[in-house]
Structures are given as structure tokens and as C-alpha cells.
Amino acid sequence: MRLLLLILTIACWTHPVVLQAAPTSPNIVFILADDMGYGDLKAYNPGSKISTPYLDQLAAGGMVFTDAHSGGSTCVPSRHSLITGRFAARRKHLNWRSGPVIAREQLTFASVLREQGYRTAMVGKWHQGFTMKSPGVFNYEQPLAGGPVDCGFDSFFGMHASLDIPPYFYIRDRTPVMAPTETVGDNTSVGGKEDWNGIQGAFWRSGKVAPDFKHAEVTPRFAAEAVKVIEAHDGKKPLFLYLALPSPHTPWLPTREFIGKSGAGMYGDFLMQVDHVVGQVLGGLKKAGMSDNTLLIFSSDNGPVWYDKDTERFGHRSSGPLRGIKGSAWEGGHRVPFIAHWPGRISAGARSDHTIAFADVLATFAKVAGRPELPQGAAEDSVSFLQVLLHPDRKHQPRPPILHDGKVIRDGDWKLIATRGGRGFDADRKVKYGTELYNLEDDLSEKNNLADKMPEKVKNLQARMYRILNN
């Protein structure tokens, strides 16, 4: 017996036993573009007039999702769904101008990963509200609570909302870097050589601005901050970086090296700069030795501000084959590019028509980080698509119904729009649209409304929608 114990002891010295050791969790980077169309990338639209070599590289080396949805057709609801794992339609009001729209105790994709041992950092556009002195008025003398560092992020450098919404100033964690003490006037490209309308081009609204804030410098500044986060990472914990770009949302302000380089005017030039930011992030990961162990996802928060006249002028279909643009319940408002890249885990050149939503990112990240279950009642709309990423050739369970902002439900191939409005920035405001029912498998461009022909299907989808909202 003593001899057996001696042999076992020597064996343990020379060959330590590790019981069910979990693999090292990967770093995770999520890059979110702003107001970018489904048809802007050649991976979705071979006829795109915009050169995006780094995003092409990601698509070729990873997985392209063709049926991904942002959970909203404008900035605030799409981000809310992404961060919280809940359909924005569950909230009647997301009034970010009055205060935070995410409760301090609410589960977020950042808090889930931090609980799993990640260092969590955000750079860029928040647009989920901060504590306010009064509606729309910041108190620059007090910490700005309710933002990223109160929602699971260890650090934050960014701005409170879009690049055309004053006041304009940078925020570091909870503190304004410089208070907006100066004033900037309206800016517009109306009447310029490319003849954009009032909410396109180099458009921003007048308001207060900080002395260190220059609109054209914001996207490059956020790129530099993101790279700094990556290169300063010590590797003791896995890193989660959420880079929420304010581009190519207005104002379209490409820097000198991109001006005139695309075939889609100022918009395309600015989108080329977004692609360049992706390249900078990839370069930072490589320099830090993190490339091979990083899951990188790129997507957009909603559709573009791109009108029929723009398609005719440039021959570029920013929404691809989809109907509608930003703000629309039609597919062009919320079906977005979604590319996932993870060397050694996601097959290069993979494509998936599996339906996913922004709400699903939280549960997917939880699975990636080794957390099997989420707390009861939290992120209730989040469905992991990790198995789709790892095993695209297998048959997967269809995703349960998705609710878009407003009375819109997607269930399998069927989509019901049960609201009179919400048809996008290019819609005729005088038109009161009726109920619309589409089979997207047969009619991706939503040209054949089947609502009158299939009243029972309409009724069933409405009932499903209300059951989800009332649950």
C-alpha cells in the first residue's frame, strides 16, 4: 500500500492532474458602425461602390450572417437591445434625454463578461442616457452617472449621443474631459456639389461644444483610444472591448486620405474611413499578440440615410435588395451586416442564413465566457447563437420570434407590420400605412403584401406579439 502511494505521489509531481480545466476565454471585440446599410459591403452586395478591404478580409476569414437584425431601426432601441439582451419593444419609452434608460442593477453584456473575469472597456457613442440636471441639461460639476461604467464597463471614453446632437464633449468614465463652454453653429451640405438633403452630408445641429472637441477628429480619436485599450491590456484577464463608432452617421466627415476615393460620394468616403478603423483595431490586436484568441464582431445599428435619388446618382444600393432605410419597419431599417471572425474556431468563408438579433449577443457572449445560464428574468429575449458560429453546417433550432421596435414581429419566414407609421426617413409622412404581411423567403424586398389574403396568419402573429409583450 505504501509503495502504491509513493508511485501516485511521484506521478502527481511529474504529471499534475487538472480536472475539467476550462479553455482560456477569448478576448471579445464588438465594433458597431452607425447608420450603415446592408448593401454597403461587397460581402452582401458585390456591386457596392465602396472599397472596404479590412471588412472584406474579416468576411473572408469568418462568418457572414445574412439574416441579422439590430432590434431597432434607429440608434437608441438598437443599442438598448444589444446591451441588455431585451427587445426594445418591451419599453414604451426610451427617453435618453431625461436620464439613463438602463437601470444600474440591470444585466448587460458587459456585466455578464465582467462577472466571468473579463476586463470590460467601451469607446465611442453611448446614447443610452446619463443622469441629468433637467431634461436635456447636463450637470458638468457632478459625475455623469448611469452611463457605461454603471452598466458593467470598467472604463469608458466617448460621447453621450450622436455626432450631430449637442452638446458636444468627451467623457472619460463619469467625468466630462472638458465642459462645453463654447458654441458651434449649424452645419449643412445642402446646396453643395453633391446636393445632399438637410440630414445628410456634413450635417450637425448648433449647440454648445467643448474647446477640445472637433467633429472631424472624433472618429480618428475613438480609433486611437480603442487601439490604446488593446495595446495597454496586460493579458491577466480576457478583454472585452465595445467600440461604438459614431460613423458613418452624419456628419459625414472623411479625412483627407479618403475624400473622393469611393464611388458613393461623401457617404462612401466616410464609410471607407470606418473600414480603416477596423484595420487599425486589427493592427492593434496583432501588435498585442491577441489576434489568434479574439472573437471580433462587426455590425451596424440600423439602416442608412440613403434615398432613391442617391441610388440613381451613384449607382450604389446602400440597402442592397432590401426595402426601406433608417427608421423603417421594412427590412432595410433593421436587417444589418453582421460579421464574426474568430481564428481557429469559426470557419473561414462561412455564411449563415440563421436568423439572429442584437438581443442574442448577450447570451452568446455568456456562453463564450463559460457561463451556462443567465439569471431568471434577465435578458429574457437573448438566445445564444454560439453553436451556429462553431458548427454552421449543422441543423439548428429556428430562432423564436423577434420583435422590432413598434408593432412588428418576425416569426420564421413570416413578418407582420401592424403599425401605421414607422416606414423610415424616406417615407411619405402623410401616408397612413395599413397592416403588412410578408413571406421573406419568397419576398425579401417586401413587394407582395399578403395581409388581405391571409387574415388568419395576421391574427395569429398579432396574438404571438402580444403574448411576448405581456409576458
Short mmCIF file of C-alpha atoms in Angstrom, two decimals:
data_model
loop_
_atom_site.label_atom_id
_atom_site.label_comp_id
_atom_site.label_asym_id
_atom_site.label_seq_id
_atom_site.Cartn_x
_atom_site.Cartn_y
_atom_site.Cartn_z
CA MET A 1 0.00 0.00 0.00
CA ARG A 2 2.85 2.38 0.88
CA LEU A 3 4.56 1.57 -2.41
CA LEU A 4 1.33 2.42 -4.30
CA LEU A 5 1.01 5.78 -2.51
CA LEU A 6 4.67 6.57 -3.30
CA ILE A 7 4.12 5.82 -7.00
CA LEU A 8 0.99 8.03 -7.09
CA THR A 9 2.81 10.86 -5.34
CA ILE A 10 5.70 10.78 -7.82
CA ALA A 11 3.21 10.69 -10.71
CA CYS A 12 1.47 13.83 -9.40
CA TRP A 13 4.82 15.65 -9.15
CA THR A 14 5.72 14.85 -12.73
CA HIS A 15 2.24 14.96 -14.34
CA PRO A 16 -0.07 17.39 -12.48
CA VAL A 17 -3.73 16.44 -12.84
CA VAL A 18 -6.13 19.20 -13.93
CA LEU A 19 -9.79 18.30 -13.50
CA GLN A 20 -12.06 19.60 -16.27
CA ALA A 21 -9.95 22.70 -16.90
CA ALA A 22 -11.95 25.19 -18.96
CA PRO A 23 -10.27 26.59 -22.05
CA THR A 24 -8.99 30.14 -21.79
CA SER A 25 -11.80 32.52 -22.64
CA PRO A 26 -11.14 34.52 -25.79
CA ASN A 27 -10.87 38.26 -25.95
CA ILE A 28 -14.01 39.79 -27.46
CA VAL A 29 -14.21 42.92 -29.60
CA PHE A 30 -17.56 44.23 -30.85
CA ILE A 31 -17.36 47.06 -33.39
CA LEU A 32 -20.65 48.80 -34.06
CA ALA A 33 -20.96 51.12 -37.04
CA ASP A 34 -23.68 53.78 -37.10
CA ASP A 35 -26.26 54.11 -39.92
CA MET A 36 -24.54 51.70 -42.29
CA GLY A 37 -26.53 49.85 -44.93
CA TYR A 38 -26.91 46.13 -45.58
CA GLY A 39 -25.67 46.65 -49.15
CA ASP A 40 -22.58 48.76 -48.39
CA LEU A 41 -20.21 45.80 -48.15
CA LYS A 42 -19.28 43.60 -51.08
CA ALA A 43 -19.89 40.56 -48.86
CA TYR A 44 -23.60 41.47 -49.09
CA ASN A 45 -23.67 43.40 -52.34
CA PRO A 46 -21.00 42.56 -54.93
CA GLY A 47 -21.99 45.74 -56.79
CA SER A 48 -21.09 48.04 -53.88
CA LYS A 49 -19.25 51.20 -54.95
CA ILE A 50 -17.32 51.39 -51.67
CA SER A 51 -13.91 49.83 -51.08
CA THR A 52 -13.66 48.14 -47.66
CA PRO A 53 -10.57 45.89 -47.72
CA TYR A 54 -10.42 45.22 -43.98
CA LEU A 55 -14.08 44.30 -43.68
CA ASP A 56 -13.71 42.15 -46.79
CA GLN A 57 -10.82 40.45 -45.01
CA LEU A 58 -12.96 39.82 -41.93
CA ALA A 59 -15.77 38.40 -44.05
CA ALA A 60 -13.42 36.13 -46.00
CA GLY A 61 -11.83 34.84 -42.80
CA GLY A 62 -15.01 34.45 -40.76
CA MET A 63 -18.77 34.11 -40.91
CA VAL A 64 -21.22 36.40 -42.68
CA PHE A 65 -24.77 36.40 -41.30
CA THR A 66 -27.34 37.30 -43.96
CA ASP A 67 -30.36 37.46 -41.64
CA ALA A 68 -29.16 39.54 -38.67
CA HIS A 69 -31.38 42.21 -37.10
CA SER A 70 -30.46 45.16 -34.94
CA GLY A 71 -33.54 45.15 -32.73
CA GLY A 72 -34.40 48.69 -33.78
CA SER A 73 -34.33 50.85 -36.86
CA THR A 74 -32.82 53.85 -35.06
CA CYS A 75 -29.88 54.37 -32.72
CA VAL A 76 -31.37 54.15 -29.23
CA PRO A 77 -33.52 51.00 -29.42
CA SER A 78 -30.92 49.01 -31.34
CA ARG A 79 -28.24 49.79 -28.74
CA HIS A 80 -30.64 49.06 -25.90
CA SER A 81 -31.36 45.61 -27.27
CA LEU A 82 -27.69 44.89 -27.91
CA ILE A 83 -26.56 45.88 -24.44
CA THR A 84 -29.42 44.37 -22.39
CA GLY A 85 -30.48 41.28 -24.33
CA ARG A 86 -34.09 42.52 -24.37
CA PHE A 87 -36.32 43.62 -27.21
CA ALA A 88 -36.59 47.41 -27.15
CA ALA A 89 -40.29 46.96 -27.95
CA ARG A 90 -40.75 45.93 -24.30
CA ARG A 91 -40.08 49.54 -23.29
CA LYS A 92 -42.78 52.05 -24.16
CA HIS A 93 -40.34 54.92 -23.76
CA LEU A 94 -36.57 55.08 -24.17
CA ASN A 95 -36.24 58.74 -23.29
CA TRP A 96 -32.46 59.03 -23.04
CA ARG A 97 -32.66 62.83 -22.88
CA SER A 98 -34.25 62.66 -19.42
CA GLY A 99 -31.86 60.16 -17.87
CA PRO A 100 -30.42 56.64 -18.11
CA VAL A 101 -32.60 54.07 -19.88
CA ILE A 102 -30.64 51.14 -18.42
CA ALA A 103 -31.12 50.56 -14.69
CA ARG A 104 -27.95 50.25 -12.61
CA GLU A 105 -28.84 46.71 -11.49
CA GLN A 106 -29.87 45.53 -14.96
CA LEU A 107 -27.86 42.75 -16.57
CA THR A 108 -25.81 43.86 -19.59
CA PHE A 109 -23.40 42.10 -21.92
CA ALA A 110 -20.59 43.96 -20.13
CA SER A 111 -21.69 42.98 -16.62
CA VAL A 112 -22.02 39.34 -17.66
CA LEU A 113 -18.48 39.29 -19.01
CA ARG A 114 -17.06 41.20 -16.05
CA GLU A 115 -18.59 38.61 -13.71
CA GLN A 116 -16.81 35.97 -15.79
CA GLY A 117 -13.45 37.62 -15.18
CA TYR A 118 -13.20 39.95 -18.18
CA ARG A 119 -11.77 43.42 -18.23
CA THR A 120 -14.51 45.46 -19.90
CA ALA A 121 -13.93 48.69 -21.83
CA MET A 122 -16.12 50.87 -24.01
CA VAL A 123 -15.07 53.52 -26.51
CA GLY A 124 -17.47 55.64 -28.54
CA LYS A 125 -21.13 56.59 -28.66
CA TRP A 126 -23.31 55.63 -25.69
CA HIS A 127 -26.80 57.01 -26.49
CA GLN A 128 -28.48 55.33 -23.53
CA GLY A 129 -28.67 58.40 -21.31
CA PHE A 130 -26.92 59.79 -18.22
CA THR A 131 -28.27 61.44 -15.09
CA MET A 132 -29.36 64.97 -15.99
CA LYS A 133 -29.73 68.26 -14.15
CA SER A 134 -33.04 68.62 -16.01
CA PRO A 135 -34.26 67.05 -19.28
CA GLY A 136 -31.57 67.66 -21.86
CA VAL A 137 -29.31 69.59 -19.45
CA PHE A 138 -26.10 68.04 -18.09
CA ASN A 139 -24.57 68.96 -14.75
CA TYR A 140 -20.86 69.21 -15.58
CA GLU A 141 -19.95 69.77 -11.93
CA GLN A 142 -21.14 66.29 -10.90
CA PRO A 143 -20.21 62.77 -12.06
CA LEU A 144 -22.34 61.69 -15.01
CA ALA A 145 -23.98 58.59 -13.57
CA GLY A 146 -25.98 55.95 -15.39
CA GLY A 147 -23.53 55.53 -18.27
CA PRO A 148 -21.21 52.68 -19.28
CA VAL A 149 -19.24 52.45 -16.02
CA ASP A 150 -22.54 51.99 -14.17
CA CYS A 151 -23.59 49.29 -16.65
CA GLY A 152 -20.76 46.80 -16.39
CA PHE A 153 -17.82 48.57 -18.04
CA ASP A 154 -14.57 49.12 -16.16
CA SER A 155 -13.72 52.11 -18.35
CA PHE A 156 -15.32 54.44 -20.87
CA PHE A 157 -14.12 57.09 -23.26
CA GLY A 158 -16.70 58.54 -25.58
CA MET A 159 -19.66 60.82 -26.08
CA HIS A 160 -23.23 60.88 -24.87
CA ALA A 161 -25.06 60.58 -28.23
CA SER A 162 -24.69 61.06 -31.98
CA LEU A 163 -22.19 63.40 -33.60
CA ASP A 164 -24.97 65.73 -34.79
CA ILE A 165 -26.66 66.10 -31.36
CA PRO A 166 -25.37 68.80 -28.97
CA PRO A 167 -23.84 69.35 -26.52
CA TYR A 168 -20.56 68.14 -27.96
CA PHE A 169 -17.96 66.97 -25.43
CA TYR A 170 -15.90 63.93 -24.48
CA ILE A 171 -16.50 61.84 -21.37
CA ARG A 172 -13.89 59.78 -19.50
CA ASP A 173 -15.63 57.23 -17.25
CA ARG A 174 -18.14 59.53 -15.47
CA THR A 175 -16.30 62.82 -15.98
CA PRO A 176 -16.51 65.36 -18.81
CA VAL A 177 -12.99 65.79 -20.18
CA MET A 178 -13.79 69.46 -20.84
CA ALA A 179 -17.14 71.15 -20.32
CA PRO A 180 -18.81 72.50 -23.49
CA THR A 181 -18.24 76.22 -22.87
CA GLU A 182 -18.17 77.38 -26.49
CA THR A 183 -20.83 77.48 -29.22
CA VAL A 184 -20.82 75.92 -32.68
CA GLY A 185 -23.33 76.84 -35.38
CA ASP A 186 -25.41 74.59 -37.62
CA ASN A 187 -23.59 72.84 -40.42
CA THR A 188 -25.07 71.52 -43.66
CA SER A 189 -24.20 70.22 -47.12
CA VAL A 190 -27.41 71.47 -48.71
CA GLY A 191 -26.55 73.24 -51.95
CA GLY A 192 -23.10 71.68 -52.14
CA LYS A 193 -21.69 69.95 -55.19
CA GLU A 194 -23.18 66.59 -54.17
CA ASP A 195 -26.57 68.14 -53.32
CA TRP A 196 -27.38 66.27 -50.13
CA ASN A 197 -30.56 66.98 -48.19
CA GLY A 198 -30.83 68.58 -44.76
CA ILE A 199 -29.96 65.46 -42.74
CA GLN A 200 -27.19 64.13 -44.98
CA GLY A 201 -23.64 65.21 -45.70
CA ALA A 202 -21.67 67.25 -43.15
CA PHE A 203 -24.79 67.95 -41.11
CA TRP A 204 -24.82 68.77 -37.41
CA ARG A 205 -27.01 70.89 -35.15
CA SER A 206 -25.89 74.07 -33.42
CA GLY A 207 -25.14 73.97 -29.73
CA LYS A 208 -22.55 74.01 -27.01
CA VAL A 209 -19.17 72.44 -27.71
CA ALA A 210 -16.06 71.76 -25.64
CA PRO A 211 -12.86 73.56 -26.67
CA ASP A 212 -11.12 70.22 -27.40
CA PHE A 213 -13.99 68.80 -29.49
CA LYS A 214 -13.68 68.96 -33.28
CA HIS A 215 -16.28 66.98 -35.23
CA ALA A 216 -13.86 65.77 -37.92
CA GLU A 217 -11.47 64.44 -35.26
CA VAL A 218 -13.96 62.27 -33.35
CA THR A 219 -13.82 59.04 -35.38
CA PRO A 220 -9.99 59.10 -35.54
CA ARG A 221 -9.88 59.86 -31.81
CA PHE A 222 -12.09 56.90 -30.97
CA ALA A 223 -9.97 54.64 -33.17
CA ALA A 224 -6.83 55.75 -31.32
CA GLU A 225 -8.49 55.24 -27.92
CA ALA A 226 -9.62 51.74 -28.89
CA VAL A 227 -6.13 50.77 -30.02
CA LYS A 228 -4.75 52.21 -26.79
CA VAL A 229 -7.10 49.97 -24.78
CA ILE A 230 -5.90 46.92 -26.72
CA GLU A 231 -2.19 47.69 -26.56
CA ALA A 232 -2.34 48.54 -22.84
CA HIS A 233 -4.08 45.27 -21.99
CA ASP A 234 -1.86 43.20 -19.67
CA GLY A 235 -3.38 39.83 -20.59
CA LYS A 236 -4.08 38.83 -16.99
CA LYS A 237 -7.76 38.78 -17.85
CA PRO A 238 -9.50 38.39 -21.19
CA LEU A 239 -10.56 41.71 -22.71
CA PHE A 240 -13.99 42.81 -23.85
CA LEU A 241 -13.92 45.97 -25.95
CA TYR A 242 -17.10 47.57 -27.25
CA LEU A 243 -16.21 50.14 -29.90
CA ALA A 244 -19.35 52.08 -30.84
CA LEU A 245 -18.39 54.31 -33.73
CA PRO A 246 -20.36 57.48 -34.50
CA SER A 247 -19.81 56.86 -38.21
CA PRO A 248 -20.92 56.74 -40.97
CA HIS A 249 -23.79 58.58 -39.21
CA THR A 250 -23.88 62.30 -40.00
CA PRO A 251 -21.88 64.44 -40.15
CA TRP A 252 -20.08 62.67 -42.99
CA LEU A 253 -16.54 63.94 -42.40
CA PRO A 254 -13.97 61.76 -44.15
CA THR A 255 -10.39 62.80 -43.53
CA ARG A 256 -8.19 63.94 -46.41
CA GLU A 257 -6.93 60.49 -47.45
CA PHE A 258 -10.48 59.24 -48.11
CA ILE A 259 -12.07 62.26 -49.79
CA GLY A 260 -13.21 61.37 -53.29
CA LYS A 261 -11.96 57.78 -53.04
CA SER A 262 -15.29 55.91 -53.12
CA GLY A 263 -17.96 55.72 -55.77
CA ALA A 264 -20.67 56.81 -53.36
CA GLY A 265 -19.84 60.42 -52.54
CA MET A 266 -19.15 61.74 -49.04
CA TYR A 267 -21.04 58.85 -47.51
CA GLY A 268 -18.94 56.21 -49.23
CA ASP A 269 -15.74 58.10 -48.44
CA PHE A 270 -16.68 58.20 -44.75
CA LEU A 271 -17.51 54.50 -44.80
CA MET A 272 -14.04 53.84 -46.17
CA GLN A 273 -12.75 55.56 -43.05
CA VAL A 274 -14.86 53.22 -40.90
CA ASP A 275 -13.16 50.33 -42.68
CA HIS A 276 -9.80 51.95 -41.92
CA VAL A 277 -10.72 52.00 -38.22
CA VAL A 278 -11.39 48.26 -38.41
CA GLY A 279 -7.91 47.91 -39.89
CA GLN A 280 -6.42 49.90 -37.02
CA VAL A 281 -8.13 47.62 -34.49
CA LEU A 282 -6.87 44.53 -36.32
CA GLY A 283 -3.38 46.03 -36.30
CA GLY A 284 -3.62 46.73 -32.58
CA LEU A 285 -4.68 43.15 -31.86
CA LYS A 286 -1.78 41.81 -33.92
CA LYS A 287 0.75 44.06 -32.21
CA ALA A 288 -0.55 42.99 -28.80
CA GLY A 289 -0.36 39.30 -29.76
CA MET A 290 -4.13 38.91 -29.36
CA SER A 291 -5.21 38.17 -32.94
CA ASP A 292 -5.41 34.40 -32.61
CA ASN A 293 -7.50 34.45 -29.44
CA THR A 294 -10.05 37.15 -30.19
CA LEU A 295 -13.67 36.89 -31.28
CA LEU A 296 -14.30 40.04 -33.31
CA ILE A 297 -17.80 41.00 -34.43
CA PHE A 298 -18.69 43.87 -36.73
CA SER A 299 -22.21 45.16 -37.33
CA SER A 300 -24.34 48.29 -37.76
CA ASP A 301 -27.06 49.69 -35.52
CA ASN A 302 -29.63 50.20 -38.30
CA GLY A 303 -30.05 51.06 -41.96
CA PRO A 304 -28.58 54.04 -43.83
CA VAL A 305 -29.90 57.51 -44.63
CA TRP A 306 -29.82 56.86 -48.37
CA TYR A 307 -32.62 57.82 -50.73
CA ASP A 308 -33.72 56.62 -54.16
CA LYS A 309 -32.17 59.74 -55.66
CA ASP A 310 -28.82 58.76 -54.17
CA THR A 311 -29.05 55.28 -55.65
CA GLU A 312 -29.83 56.81 -59.05
CA ARG A 313 -26.98 59.32 -58.85
CA PHE A 314 -24.24 56.96 -57.70
CA GLY A 315 -25.47 53.57 -58.82
CA HIS A 316 -24.92 52.36 -55.26
CA ARG A 317 -27.64 50.49 -53.37
CA SER A 318 -26.83 51.13 -49.72
CA SER A 319 -29.71 48.88 -48.59
CA GLY A 320 -28.91 46.23 -51.18
CA PRO A 321 -32.04 44.30 -52.17
CA LEU A 322 -33.97 45.48 -49.11
CA ARG A 323 -36.87 47.89 -48.97
CA GLY A 324 -36.58 50.90 -46.66
CA ILE A 325 -33.80 52.83 -44.93
CA LYS A 326 -33.13 54.08 -41.40
CA GLY A 327 -36.25 54.35 -39.26
CA SER A 328 -38.17 51.78 -41.29
CA ALA A 329 -40.07 48.70 -40.18
CA TRP A 330 -39.18 47.27 -43.59
CA GLU A 331 -36.03 45.15 -43.75
CA GLY A 332 -33.77 48.00 -44.85
CA GLY A 333 -34.28 49.64 -41.47
CA HIS A 334 -33.12 46.79 -39.26
CA ARG A 335 -31.55 43.94 -41.27
CA VAL A 336 -27.85 44.72 -40.90
CA PRO A 337 -24.42 43.43 -41.89
CA PHE A 338 -23.09 41.11 -39.19
CA ILE A 339 -19.65 39.52 -39.49
CA ALA A 340 -17.99 37.27 -36.89
CA HIS A 341 -14.28 36.42 -37.00
CA TRP A 342 -12.56 34.01 -34.62
CA PRO A 343 -9.40 32.27 -35.89
CA GLY A 344 -9.39 28.54 -35.37
CA ARG A 345 -12.98 28.46 -34.17
CA ILE A 346 -15.08 29.99 -36.96
CA SER A 347 -14.54 28.52 -40.42
CA ALA A 348 -13.18 30.95 -42.99
CA GLY A 349 -15.64 31.94 -45.70
CA ALA A 350 -18.69 30.68 -43.79
CA ARG A 351 -22.14 32.14 -44.49
CA SER A 352 -25.25 31.63 -42.42
CA ASP A 353 -28.90 32.41 -43.09
CA HIS A 354 -29.75 31.60 -39.47
CA THR A 355 -31.89 34.43 -38.06
CA ILE A 356 -30.27 36.32 -35.19
CA ALA A 357 -30.99 39.56 -33.34
CA PHE A 358 -28.90 42.03 -31.36
CA ALA A 359 -30.62 40.74 -28.23
CA ASP A 360 -28.84 37.41 -28.81
CA VAL A 361 -25.35 38.83 -28.41
CA LEU A 362 -25.55 38.82 -24.61
CA ALA A 363 -26.39 35.12 -24.28
CA THR A 364 -23.80 34.26 -26.92
CA PHE A 365 -21.07 36.14 -25.07
CA ALA A 366 -22.12 34.45 -21.83
CA LYS A 367 -21.67 31.04 -23.47
CA VAL A 368 -18.31 32.05 -24.96
CA ALA A 369 -17.16 33.09 -21.47
CA GLY A 370 -18.30 29.79 -19.95
CA ARG A 371 -21.47 30.90 -18.20
CA PRO A 372 -24.13 28.26 -18.94
CA GLU A 373 -27.22 30.04 -17.62
CA LEU A 374 -28.42 33.60 -17.11
CA PRO A 375 -30.41 34.77 -14.06
CA GLN A 376 -34.13 34.16 -14.21
CA GLY A 377 -35.98 37.11 -15.74
CA ALA A 378 -32.85 38.81 -17.10
CA ALA A 379 -32.07 39.20 -20.80
CA GLU A 380 -35.21 37.20 -21.48
CA ASP A 381 -35.06 37.71 -25.25
CA SER A 382 -31.44 36.61 -25.66
CA VAL A 383 -30.81 33.32 -27.49
CA SER A 384 -27.23 32.15 -27.94
CA PHE A 385 -26.01 31.58 -31.48
CA LEU A 386 -22.63 30.20 -30.39
CA GLN A 387 -23.36 26.78 -31.91
CA VAL A 388 -24.15 28.46 -35.23
CA LEU A 389 -20.75 30.15 -35.11
CA LEU A 390 -18.90 26.94 -34.31
CA HIS A 391 -20.94 24.50 -36.39
CA PRO A 392 -22.50 26.30 -39.36
CA ASP A 393 -23.11 23.08 -41.27
CA ARG A 394 -25.33 21.54 -38.60
CA LYS A 395 -29.08 21.96 -38.45
CA HIS A 396 -30.01 24.42 -35.70
CA GLN A 397 -33.26 25.19 -33.96
CA PRO A 398 -35.05 28.16 -35.57
CA ARG A 399 -34.86 31.33 -33.53
CA PRO A 400 -38.06 32.19 -31.60
CA PRO A 401 -39.96 35.27 -32.85
CA ILE A 402 -38.22 38.64 -32.93
CA LEU A 403 -39.95 41.89 -32.01
CA HIS A 404 -38.65 45.00 -33.72
CA ASP A 405 -39.38 48.46 -32.31
CA GLY A 406 -43.07 49.23 -32.83
CA LYS A 407 -45.65 46.58 -33.61
CA VAL A 408 -43.50 44.41 -35.83
CA ILE A 409 -42.89 40.68 -35.42
CA ARG A 410 -40.72 38.23 -37.33
CA ASP A 411 -41.56 34.53 -36.93
CA GLY A 412 -39.69 32.13 -39.19
CA ASP A 413 -40.19 33.26 -42.78
CA TRP A 414 -43.15 35.44 -41.82
CA LYS A 415 -43.11 39.10 -40.91
CA LEU A 416 -46.03 41.23 -39.74
CA ILE A 417 -46.01 45.03 -39.62
CA ALA A 418 -49.01 46.13 -37.58
CA THR A 419 -48.35 49.85 -37.30
CA ARG A 420 -49.46 52.73 -39.49
CA GLY A 421 -46.19 54.62 -39.24
CA GLY A 422 -42.54 53.73 -38.95
CA ARG A 423 -41.69 53.28 -42.62
CA GLY A 424 -38.43 55.19 -42.49
CA PHE A 425 -36.78 58.53 -43.10
CA ASP A 426 -37.73 58.37 -46.76
CA ALA A 427 -41.41 57.54 -46.18
CA ASP A 428 -44.24 59.92 -47.00
CA ARG A 429 -45.37 61.25 -43.61
CA LYS A 430 -48.88 61.86 -44.96
CA VAL A 431 -49.44 58.19 -45.75
CA LYS A 432 -51.10 56.03 -43.11
CA TYR A 433 -49.83 52.58 -43.97
CA GLY A 434 -52.02 49.57 -43.31
CA THR A 435 -51.16 46.14 -41.94
CA GLU A 436 -48.49 44.35 -43.96
CA LEU A 437 -47.66 40.65 -44.07
CA TYR A 438 -44.71 39.23 -45.97
CA ASN A 439 -43.09 35.86 -46.54
CA LEU A 440 -39.43 36.86 -46.58
CA GLU A 441 -38.27 33.56 -48.00
CA ASP A 442 -40.14 34.35 -51.21
CA ASP A 443 -40.22 38.14 -51.00
CA LEU A 444 -37.12 39.62 -49.38
CA SER A 445 -37.84 43.04 -50.92
CA GLU A 446 -41.33 43.13 -49.33
CA LYS A 447 -43.24 43.88 -52.50
CA ASN A 448 -46.15 41.44 -52.09
CA ASN A 449 -48.36 42.29 -49.10
CA LEU A 450 -50.35 39.18 -48.14
CA ALA A 451 -52.30 40.67 -45.23
CA ASP A 452 -55.67 40.78 -47.02
CA LYS A 453 -55.22 37.28 -48.42
CA MET A 454 -54.18 35.68 -45.13
CA PRO A 455 -56.19 37.26 -42.28
CA GLU A 456 -55.75 34.23 -40.02
CA LYS A 457 -51.97 34.45 -40.30
CA VAL A 458 -52.17 38.13 -39.38
CA LYS A 459 -54.33 37.31 -36.38
CA ASN A 460 -52.00 34.55 -35.19
CA LEU A 461 -48.89 36.72 -35.47
CA GLN A 462 -50.60 39.58 -33.64
CA ALA A 463 -51.50 37.19 -30.84
CA ARG A 464 -47.92 35.96 -30.60
CA MET A 465 -46.65 39.52 -30.48
CA TYR A 466 -48.95 40.47 -27.61
CA ARG A 467 -48.12 37.30 -25.68
CA ILE A 468 -44.42 38.17 -25.82
CA LEU A 469 -45.01 41.78 -24.76
CA ASN A 470 -47.34 40.82 -21.93
CA ASN A 471 -45.14 38.05 -20.58
#
